[in-house]
Amino acid sequence: MQVFPSAFDYTSPTIAAFLGTFQVLPAMSPSHVDPLFVDKFGAAIQLLRTTLTWDATAANLLEICDDVLCINTDIFGDWFAECIWVYGGKVDSLRPSLFGDRPSLAQVESALKAKKYKLITITHVDTSSGVLNNVGEICRVVRCLSPETLIALDGVCSVGAEVIKQEEWGIDVVMTGSQTALGVPPGLAVMVVSKRAAEVALAKKSAPTTYFASFKKWLPIMQKYEARQPSYFATPPVQLILALQVSLSQLVVGQGAMHQRFAENRAASAKVKMRSNPNTLTAVYYPAGVKPVDFLGKLAAKGVVLAGGLHPEYATKYFRIGHMNVSVVNEQMLGHLDVTLNAIKTALLSFADLPFLRLPSIAMTGQKESANPSVFNSGQEQQGMDNPNLRWRAVRPIRGRKLQSLPQGRPLRLCFVSDFFFPNVGGVESHMHFLAQELVLRGHSVVIVSHAYGNRVGVRHLASGAKAYYIPLRRIVDQVALPTLYSMLPLLRVILLRERIDLVHAHQAFSAMAHEAIINAKTMGIPAVFTDHSLFGFDDVAGILTNKLLKFSLCDADHVICVSHTGKENTVLRACLDPHDVSVIPNAVVADNFCPAPEARDPSKITIVVISRLAYRKGTDLLVSVIPPICLRYPQVEFIIGGDGVKRIQLEQMREKHMLQDRVKVLGFVKHENVRNVLVQGHIFLNTSLTEAFCTAIVEAACCGLLVVSTSVGGIPEVLPDHMIVFSKPDHNDLVSKIEKAISIVQLEPPDPFTLHKEIRSMYSWSNVAERTELVYNRVMVSLKEPISLADRLRKFQQRVGVWAGKFSVMIIAVSHLLFLFLEWLVPRESIDSAVDFDIFFADAEAARRR
């Protein structure tokens, strides 16, 4: 965060106090027991009340394993949550689905109804993204649903510039730093603690986890200084506190002084952007065609230094402007904002052929992808949002040559259905995205139907040319919608009729929406295809129930696709299918996104990379057991582990127990676009899965040039040739032995990363997957004569599902058919408007594939 051209006005009274020349203070720094200092410190405490922040909050208010809810808007929310975890708190993070957005009140309400929390943390203005949280409304929800929950507000980028009504809103801890809107040099951590929070801290029963940040140590000191009596626990930073006292006096003393400061900050913010919130910070997207290095260099040449983006994934896409304290209060005298804004305008105008300034990803409705309230907006952007022609121009694919149509037969109108799709991240989501993109490139129309993700509801046009419908279905667990069968039919019927769908393609056995889509499509006389991405057992409750559901829904599937031959055998047995009705089409990888970078490796070490969900099925227990002996035997080996899950705590405990913090890096959740950056740091990729149908992760690792060590389970032996992978039994001793073998290979005969990349490129491509899937579609459409009669359909369910389950299935299908007939009468299909088609053009098909 920067204020231009300098963060502090060194002629201001606060800095004069810091330097020891303010008013009657001597030129030398006074003692902390000097009566002048005692008076100033006591005045500062009266104006503020107490000091310290994140660590003090966690250490003083939490017992081990207390539940904490973190309302996370970006990096500083992540760090706050990590700090709480360090002190033993069990953290649940509410995250927005998009960068620059914030969790909704409905999410907060749902979380509070699901669990009782000791503490809830809120970042008022996240310095990394400029997102302003609606603190007052969040506090209202907390006080209504969980009045005993403590509320802690991180106000580092808001205190002194944004309205905070601590007592009225019921906030227990407000924390900030001295260097932001308070305008004091860095060094002070400032907290305002409620009486309730202080009582919780003083009543804490567990052993102390902090010494110098203990409320029990500091409260008597504060009380003494407030009574103008010097006291001692640790020597306070005398000059910083003198400067703080001056700053607080300017902010608080005088009628209407604080409201005047808020008004000045709002005016300054409105000068920078069209929407004033937040008052202290503005995050600005670079316009298309502007490179950060060039842009920031032009500004630096004019004596203006801007803060770049802080979020690791978007750092090169935006910059930040801080506007607070002296740059606001003394704007007419200093002219900081005018100088900065004029420099920005001049720099932008110097770029040739620059299109009008607009936010990226503006949807058809004129709403932007990100709900970031602080993003820079120009008058031309506002015009674009009001003008339907400009609005469509912002989302329409690049014009160029038209793509080829379907090689054989007419182009199809396809509908993909699954609970798992963007913004959720995973193998099924990637498969659907890239397959849809390739099918669009081959001339088909693709619609994707999934449930709503937070505020992502309605219709979205994707850059690939596909269209996504996010329908409002309630989720129950792990992004899966509540299975009801009938509630989805009215909406799905309208979508299928509106889009004139020829074939429904459902994905993933875990997805309730996929099963319902197959049944409902068949009820409407539309053929259905199903892709199974997972393996299931036969001897556990979850497997038995899922297999029975699969047997029921696949009675209506015209064809089934599996991602491996092992997966095919598993699905045929589970669902009692004819093997001739099941095809094997593997996953693929975008090779251009996983190019090797040998220079990213540390030549003095051998790095083993693991990227996986930390769960039982992924073999996390096995991973935890092999790391200590490998680290003991090979001092040059280090591990980088990306991923999150319920087993992460075991991994962290192992690292603490064996003191491997410097050799085992745990990254937590890694977004798919960052996976390559993690992989290229390694020599060996380790996969410890206990069951796997395909495992795209090992393909991505091999594409980056890593030697793979993997358990030989499920469909994994089918994925890579022997010279790219070392197989192990899912056993501790054998896996340690195979890792040692891989280390020996890397030391003596390391594989050439670029040779591995070239081989993977020739083996796996989404265009090949699309071509083979297209053959399945053609087979289904050619074999389709007339829709199966209701009597034959019911008879099929009775025979295949089972004696008792078959009767129940017949009843379900009969009711589904009656509901469909009722909807045909209630909302005739003639009354449903057809969706408007747009020609899809791409300037470069290969570039589109790389997206």
Short mmCIF file of C-alpha atoms in Angstrom, two decimals, residues 390-709:
data_model
loop_
_atom_site.label_atom_id
_atom_site.label_comp_id
_atom_site.label_asym_id
_atom_site.label_seq_id
_atom_site.Cartn_x
_atom_site.Cartn_y
_atom_site.Cartn_z
CA LEU A 390 -20.64 -2.45 -26.18
CA ARG A 391 -21.81 -4.93 -23.57
CA TRP A 392 -21.95 -7.74 -26.12
CA ARG A 393 -18.67 -6.69 -27.66
CA ALA A 394 -17.00 -7.22 -24.30
CA VAL A 395 -17.88 -10.92 -24.19
CA ARG A 396 -18.13 -12.02 -27.82
CA PRO A 397 -15.26 -14.28 -28.99
CA ILE A 398 -12.57 -12.76 -31.19
CA ARG A 399 -13.59 -12.51 -34.80
CA GLY A 400 -11.56 -14.35 -37.38
CA ARG A 401 -11.93 -17.47 -39.47
CA LYS A 402 -14.92 -19.68 -38.78
CA LEU A 403 -14.19 -23.14 -37.41
CA GLN A 404 -14.95 -26.39 -39.18
CA SER A 405 -18.27 -28.11 -38.67
CA LEU A 406 -18.80 -31.67 -37.52
CA PRO A 407 -16.91 -34.02 -39.89
CA GLN A 408 -19.78 -36.46 -40.15
CA GLY A 409 -23.42 -35.70 -39.46
CA ARG A 410 -24.92 -32.40 -38.41
CA PRO A 411 -23.55 -30.35 -35.51
CA LEU A 412 -25.17 -31.40 -32.23
CA ARG A 413 -26.64 -29.32 -29.45
CA LEU A 414 -25.19 -30.84 -26.29
CA CYS A 415 -25.94 -30.37 -22.60
CA PHE A 416 -23.34 -31.30 -19.97
CA VAL A 417 -24.74 -31.77 -16.45
CA SER A 418 -22.82 -32.20 -13.18
CA ASP A 419 -22.59 -30.81 -9.66
CA PHE A 420 -18.90 -30.20 -10.30
CA PHE A 421 -17.96 -27.25 -12.47
CA PHE A 422 -16.13 -23.93 -12.34
CA PRO A 423 -15.47 -22.15 -9.98
CA ASN A 424 -14.96 -25.47 -8.21
CA VAL A 425 -11.60 -27.01 -9.14
CA GLY A 426 -10.92 -30.69 -9.88
CA GLY A 427 -10.54 -33.39 -12.49
CA VAL A 428 -14.23 -33.53 -13.46
CA GLU A 429 -14.39 -29.73 -13.78
CA SER A 430 -11.32 -29.64 -16.03
CA HIS A 431 -12.59 -32.53 -18.13
CA MET A 432 -15.92 -30.82 -18.78
CA HIS A 433 -14.30 -27.45 -19.52
CA PHE A 434 -11.72 -28.69 -22.02
CA LEU A 435 -14.05 -31.21 -23.67
CA ALA A 436 -16.71 -28.50 -24.12
CA GLN A 437 -14.12 -26.16 -25.59
CA GLU A 438 -12.94 -28.75 -28.12
CA LEU A 439 -16.49 -29.68 -29.11
CA VAL A 440 -17.27 -26.00 -29.75
CA LEU A 441 -14.13 -25.80 -31.89
CA ARG A 442 -15.49 -28.78 -33.85
CA GLY A 443 -18.76 -26.97 -34.58
CA HIS A 444 -21.11 -28.21 -31.85
CA SER A 445 -23.11 -26.10 -29.40
CA VAL A 446 -22.46 -26.90 -25.73
CA VAL A 447 -24.51 -25.90 -22.69
CA ILE A 448 -23.27 -26.78 -19.19
CA VAL A 449 -25.76 -27.09 -16.31
CA SER A 450 -24.57 -27.03 -12.69
CA HIS A 451 -25.85 -25.73 -9.38
CA ALA A 452 -25.25 -22.19 -8.15
CA TYR A 453 -21.96 -21.38 -6.46
CA GLY A 454 -22.51 -18.55 -4.00
CA ASN A 455 -23.57 -15.49 -6.03
CA ARG A 456 -22.86 -17.27 -9.31
CA VAL A 457 -26.45 -17.87 -10.37
CA GLY A 458 -27.97 -17.64 -13.83
CA VAL A 459 -26.47 -17.81 -17.30
CA ARG A 460 -22.79 -17.25 -18.06
CA HIS A 461 -21.17 -17.16 -21.49
CA LEU A 462 -17.73 -18.74 -21.30
CA ALA A 463 -14.70 -17.64 -23.29
CA SER A 464 -14.60 -21.09 -24.91
CA GLY A 465 -17.96 -20.43 -26.61
CA ALA A 466 -19.94 -22.70 -24.28
CA LYS A 467 -22.81 -21.45 -22.14
CA ALA A 468 -23.21 -22.28 -18.44
CA TYR A 469 -26.48 -22.38 -16.50
CA TYR A 470 -26.04 -22.13 -12.71
CA ILE A 471 -29.40 -23.17 -11.30
CA PRO A 472 -30.48 -22.50 -7.68
CA LEU A 473 -30.33 -25.96 -6.08
CA ARG A 474 -29.48 -26.46 -2.42
CA ARG A 475 -26.18 -28.21 -1.73
CA ILE A 476 -25.76 -30.71 1.10
CA VAL A 477 -22.09 -31.82 1.16
CA ASP A 478 -18.92 -31.48 -0.94
CA GLN A 479 -20.56 -29.33 -3.65
CA VAL A 480 -23.27 -31.97 -4.26
CA ALA A 481 -26.88 -30.81 -4.64
CA LEU A 482 -29.67 -32.32 -2.59
CA PRO A 483 -31.00 -35.31 -4.59
CA THR A 484 -34.75 -35.00 -5.08
CA LEU A 485 -35.22 -36.15 -8.71
CA TYR A 486 -38.38 -34.12 -9.18
CA SER A 487 -37.38 -30.59 -8.15
CA MET A 488 -34.82 -30.32 -10.94
CA LEU A 489 -37.21 -31.38 -13.73
CA PRO A 490 -39.11 -28.07 -14.22
CA LEU A 491 -35.90 -26.02 -14.63
CA LEU A 492 -34.04 -28.66 -16.65
CA ARG A 493 -37.03 -29.08 -18.98
CA VAL A 494 -37.07 -25.36 -19.76
CA ILE A 495 -33.29 -25.32 -20.38
CA LEU A 496 -33.38 -28.38 -22.66
CA LEU A 497 -36.31 -27.01 -24.66
CA ARG A 498 -34.97 -23.46 -24.79
CA GLU A 499 -31.56 -24.65 -26.02
CA ARG A 500 -33.11 -27.31 -28.33
CA ILE A 501 -30.81 -29.98 -26.89
CA ASP A 502 -30.13 -33.13 -28.94
CA LEU A 503 -28.22 -35.09 -26.29
CA VAL A 504 -27.53 -34.86 -22.54
CA HIS A 505 -24.07 -35.82 -21.26
CA ALA A 506 -23.91 -36.33 -17.47
CA HIS A 507 -20.63 -36.52 -15.53
CA GLN A 508 -19.48 -38.23 -12.31
CA ALA A 509 -21.14 -40.88 -10.14
CA PHE A 510 -20.89 -38.61 -7.07
CA SER A 511 -23.13 -36.02 -8.76
CA ALA A 512 -26.82 -36.12 -7.85
CA MET A 513 -27.55 -33.69 -10.69
CA ALA A 514 -25.94 -36.09 -13.18
CA HIS A 515 -28.18 -38.98 -12.14
CA GLU A 516 -31.29 -36.82 -12.18
CA ALA A 517 -30.40 -35.39 -15.60
CA ILE A 518 -30.23 -38.86 -17.15
CA ILE A 519 -33.65 -39.81 -15.76
CA ASN A 520 -35.28 -36.49 -16.69
CA ALA A 521 -33.75 -36.45 -20.19
CA LYS A 522 -35.11 -39.91 -20.90
CA THR A 523 -38.53 -38.84 -19.60
CA MET A 524 -38.43 -36.08 -22.21
CA GLY A 525 -37.31 -38.47 -24.95
CA ILE A 526 -33.76 -37.06 -25.19
CA PRO A 527 -30.82 -39.52 -25.41
CA ALA A 528 -28.30 -39.50 -22.56
CA VAL A 529 -24.62 -40.37 -22.17
CA PHE A 530 -22.80 -40.77 -18.86
CA THR A 531 -19.08 -40.45 -18.02
CA ASP A 532 -17.83 -42.14 -14.85
CA HIS A 533 -14.65 -40.59 -13.40
CA SER A 534 -14.24 -42.70 -10.25
CA LEU A 535 -13.78 -46.21 -8.86
CA PHE A 536 -15.96 -47.66 -6.11
CA GLY A 537 -15.72 -50.72 -3.90
CA PHE A 538 -18.39 -53.29 -3.19
CA ASP A 539 -17.92 -53.91 0.52
CA ASP A 540 -18.64 -50.58 2.21
CA VAL A 541 -21.90 -48.74 2.84
CA ALA A 542 -21.04 -45.77 0.60
CA GLY A 543 -20.06 -48.07 -2.27
CA ILE A 544 -23.18 -50.22 -1.94
CA LEU A 545 -25.53 -47.23 -1.93
CA THR A 546 -23.74 -45.48 -4.81
CA ASN A 547 -23.70 -48.68 -6.87
CA LYS A 548 -27.43 -49.16 -6.40
CA LEU A 549 -28.06 -45.54 -7.45
CA LEU A 550 -25.80 -46.03 -10.47
CA LYS A 551 -27.64 -49.19 -11.47
CA PHE A 552 -30.91 -47.27 -11.24
CA SER A 553 -29.91 -44.18 -13.26
CA LEU A 554 -27.87 -45.99 -15.92
CA CYS A 555 -30.92 -47.98 -16.92
CA ASP A 556 -31.77 -44.83 -18.89
CA ALA A 557 -28.26 -44.15 -20.25
CA ASP A 558 -27.78 -44.84 -23.96
CA HIS A 559 -24.00 -45.15 -23.57
CA VAL A 560 -21.40 -44.94 -20.79
CA ILE A 561 -17.84 -43.60 -21.00
CA CYS A 562 -15.07 -44.47 -18.52
CA VAL A 563 -11.64 -42.87 -18.26
CA SER A 564 -9.71 -46.16 -18.00
CA HIS A 565 -10.15 -49.86 -18.73
CA THR A 566 -10.04 -50.59 -15.01
CA GLY A 567 -12.77 -47.99 -14.58
CA LYS A 568 -14.79 -49.73 -17.29
CA GLU A 569 -14.57 -53.11 -15.54
CA ASN A 570 -15.56 -51.47 -12.26
CA THR A 571 -18.56 -49.64 -13.74
CA VAL A 572 -19.79 -52.67 -15.71
CA LEU A 573 -19.80 -54.76 -12.54
CA ARG A 574 -21.34 -52.07 -10.34
CA ALA A 575 -24.17 -51.13 -12.69
CA CYS A 576 -24.69 -54.53 -14.38
CA LEU A 577 -24.07 -53.06 -17.85
CA ASP A 578 -23.40 -54.68 -21.22
CA PRO A 579 -19.65 -54.08 -21.86
CA HIS A 580 -20.47 -53.21 -25.47
CA ASP A 581 -22.36 -50.16 -24.21
CA VAL A 582 -19.30 -48.83 -22.34
CA SER A 583 -16.37 -47.05 -24.03
CA VAL A 584 -12.97 -46.03 -22.64
CA ILE A 585 -11.86 -42.46 -23.37
CA PRO A 586 -9.05 -41.19 -21.10
CA ASN A 587 -8.52 -37.72 -19.73
CA ALA A 588 -5.95 -35.44 -21.32
CA VAL A 589 -3.68 -32.52 -20.54
CA VAL A 590 -3.01 -29.15 -22.18
CA ALA A 591 0.71 -29.71 -22.75
CA ASP A 592 1.42 -26.02 -23.37
CA ASN A 593 0.32 -25.30 -19.80
CA PHE A 594 2.86 -27.76 -18.35
CA CYS A 595 6.15 -26.93 -20.01
CA PRO A 596 9.33 -28.00 -18.14
CA ALA A 597 11.55 -25.41 -16.45
CA PRO A 598 14.72 -27.20 -15.20
CA GLU A 599 16.15 -23.87 -14.04
CA ALA A 600 13.42 -23.69 -11.36
CA ARG A 601 14.93 -26.70 -9.57
CA ASP A 602 17.43 -26.38 -6.74
CA PRO A 603 20.55 -28.22 -8.04
CA SER A 604 21.83 -28.82 -4.50
CA LYS A 605 18.71 -30.79 -3.52
CA ILE A 606 16.41 -33.51 -4.74
CA THR A 607 12.86 -32.20 -4.49
CA ILE A 608 9.88 -34.55 -4.26
CA VAL A 609 6.55 -32.92 -5.11
CA VAL A 610 3.13 -34.11 -3.95
CA ILE A 611 -0.07 -32.42 -5.16
CA SER A 612 -3.20 -34.16 -3.95
CA ARG A 613 -6.26 -33.87 -1.76
CA LEU A 614 -5.14 -34.79 1.74
CA ALA A 615 -7.71 -37.53 2.32
CA TYR A 616 -7.76 -41.24 3.08
CA ARG A 617 -8.55 -42.29 -0.49
CA LYS A 618 -5.52 -40.32 -1.68
CA GLY A 619 -3.19 -42.25 0.64
CA THR A 620 -2.24 -39.39 2.96
CA ASP A 621 -1.59 -41.84 5.81
CA LEU A 622 0.88 -43.67 3.57
CA LEU A 623 2.52 -40.36 2.63
CA VAL A 624 2.91 -39.37 6.28
CA SER A 625 4.60 -42.69 7.05
CA VAL A 626 7.25 -42.54 4.28
CA ILE A 627 8.48 -38.94 4.65
CA PRO A 628 10.46 -39.35 7.94
CA PRO A 629 12.59 -42.36 6.83
CA ILE A 630 13.35 -40.76 3.45
CA CYS A 631 14.41 -37.49 5.10
CA LEU A 632 16.52 -39.43 7.62
CA ARG A 633 18.39 -41.39 4.94
CA TYR A 634 18.76 -38.61 2.39
CA PRO A 635 19.73 -35.21 3.86
CA GLN A 636 19.56 -33.58 0.41
CA VAL A 637 15.89 -34.53 -0.12
CA GLU A 638 13.06 -32.07 0.51
CA PHE A 639 9.30 -32.38 0.01
CA ILE A 640 6.86 -29.83 -1.41
CA ILE A 641 3.26 -30.79 -0.67
CA GLY A 642 0.31 -28.98 -2.25
CA GLY A 643 -3.28 -29.69 -1.35
CA ASP A 644 -5.70 -29.56 1.54
CA GLY A 645 -8.11 -31.89 3.26
CA VAL A 646 -9.09 -33.59 6.49
CA LYS A 647 -5.73 -35.38 6.77
CA ARG A 648 -3.65 -32.21 6.70
CA ILE A 649 -3.45 -32.12 10.48
CA GLN A 650 -1.68 -35.51 10.48
CA LEU A 651 0.85 -34.16 7.99
CA GLU A 652 1.48 -31.09 10.13
CA GLN A 653 1.85 -33.23 13.27
CA MET A 654 4.40 -35.46 11.56
CA ARG A 655 6.39 -32.44 10.46
CA GLU A 656 6.38 -31.02 14.00
CA LYS A 657 7.21 -34.37 15.63
CA HIS A 658 10.26 -35.00 13.42
CA MET A 659 11.26 -31.31 13.21
CA LEU A 660 11.09 -31.27 9.40
CA GLN A 661 9.67 -27.76 8.99
CA ASP A 662 12.63 -26.71 6.82
CA ARG A 663 12.46 -29.81 4.61
CA VAL A 664 8.72 -30.40 4.22
CA LYS A 665 6.87 -27.41 2.76
CA VAL A 666 3.08 -27.61 3.06
CA LEU A 667 1.51 -25.19 0.59
CA GLY A 668 -2.15 -25.87 1.29
CA PHE A 669 -4.69 -25.55 -1.51
CA VAL A 670 -3.09 -24.90 -4.93
CA LYS A 671 -5.24 -23.57 -7.75
CA HIS A 672 -4.95 -25.43 -11.03
CA GLU A 673 -3.34 -22.52 -12.85
CA ASN A 674 -0.53 -22.57 -10.26
CA VAL A 675 0.11 -26.32 -10.35
CA ARG A 676 2.78 -26.06 -13.03
CA ASN A 677 4.74 -23.49 -11.01
CA VAL A 678 4.90 -25.99 -8.14
CA LEU A 679 5.67 -29.04 -10.29
CA VAL A 680 8.67 -27.54 -12.12
CA GLN A 681 10.48 -27.13 -8.79
CA GLY A 682 10.66 -30.91 -8.38
CA HIS A 683 12.68 -33.86 -9.65
CA ILE A 684 10.24 -36.57 -8.53
CA PHE A 685 6.45 -36.60 -8.30
CA LEU A 686 4.95 -38.86 -5.63
CA ASN A 687 1.39 -40.23 -5.81
CA THR A 688 0.18 -42.38 -2.90
CA SER A 689 -3.48 -42.90 -3.92
CA LEU A 690 -5.25 -46.01 -2.65
CA THR A 691 -7.81 -45.92 -5.47
CA GLU A 692 -7.75 -43.99 -8.73
CA ALA A 693 -9.55 -44.34 -12.05
CA PHE A 694 -7.03 -42.34 -14.09
CA CYS A 695 -4.98 -39.75 -12.09
CA THR A 696 -4.45 -36.70 -14.27
CA ALA A 697 -1.90 -35.40 -11.76
CA ILE A 698 0.77 -37.90 -12.83
CA VAL A 699 0.27 -36.93 -16.48
CA GLU A 700 0.74 -33.26 -15.63
CA ALA A 701 3.85 -34.10 -13.59
CA ALA A 702 5.39 -36.16 -16.39
CA CYS A 703 4.56 -33.38 -18.84
CA CYS A 704 6.62 -31.02 -16.62
CA GLY A 705 9.53 -33.46 -16.85
CA LEU A 706 9.30 -35.15 -13.42
CA LEU A 707 9.96 -38.83 -12.79
CA VAL A 708 6.79 -40.30 -11.23
CA VAL A 709 6.59 -42.68 -8.27
#
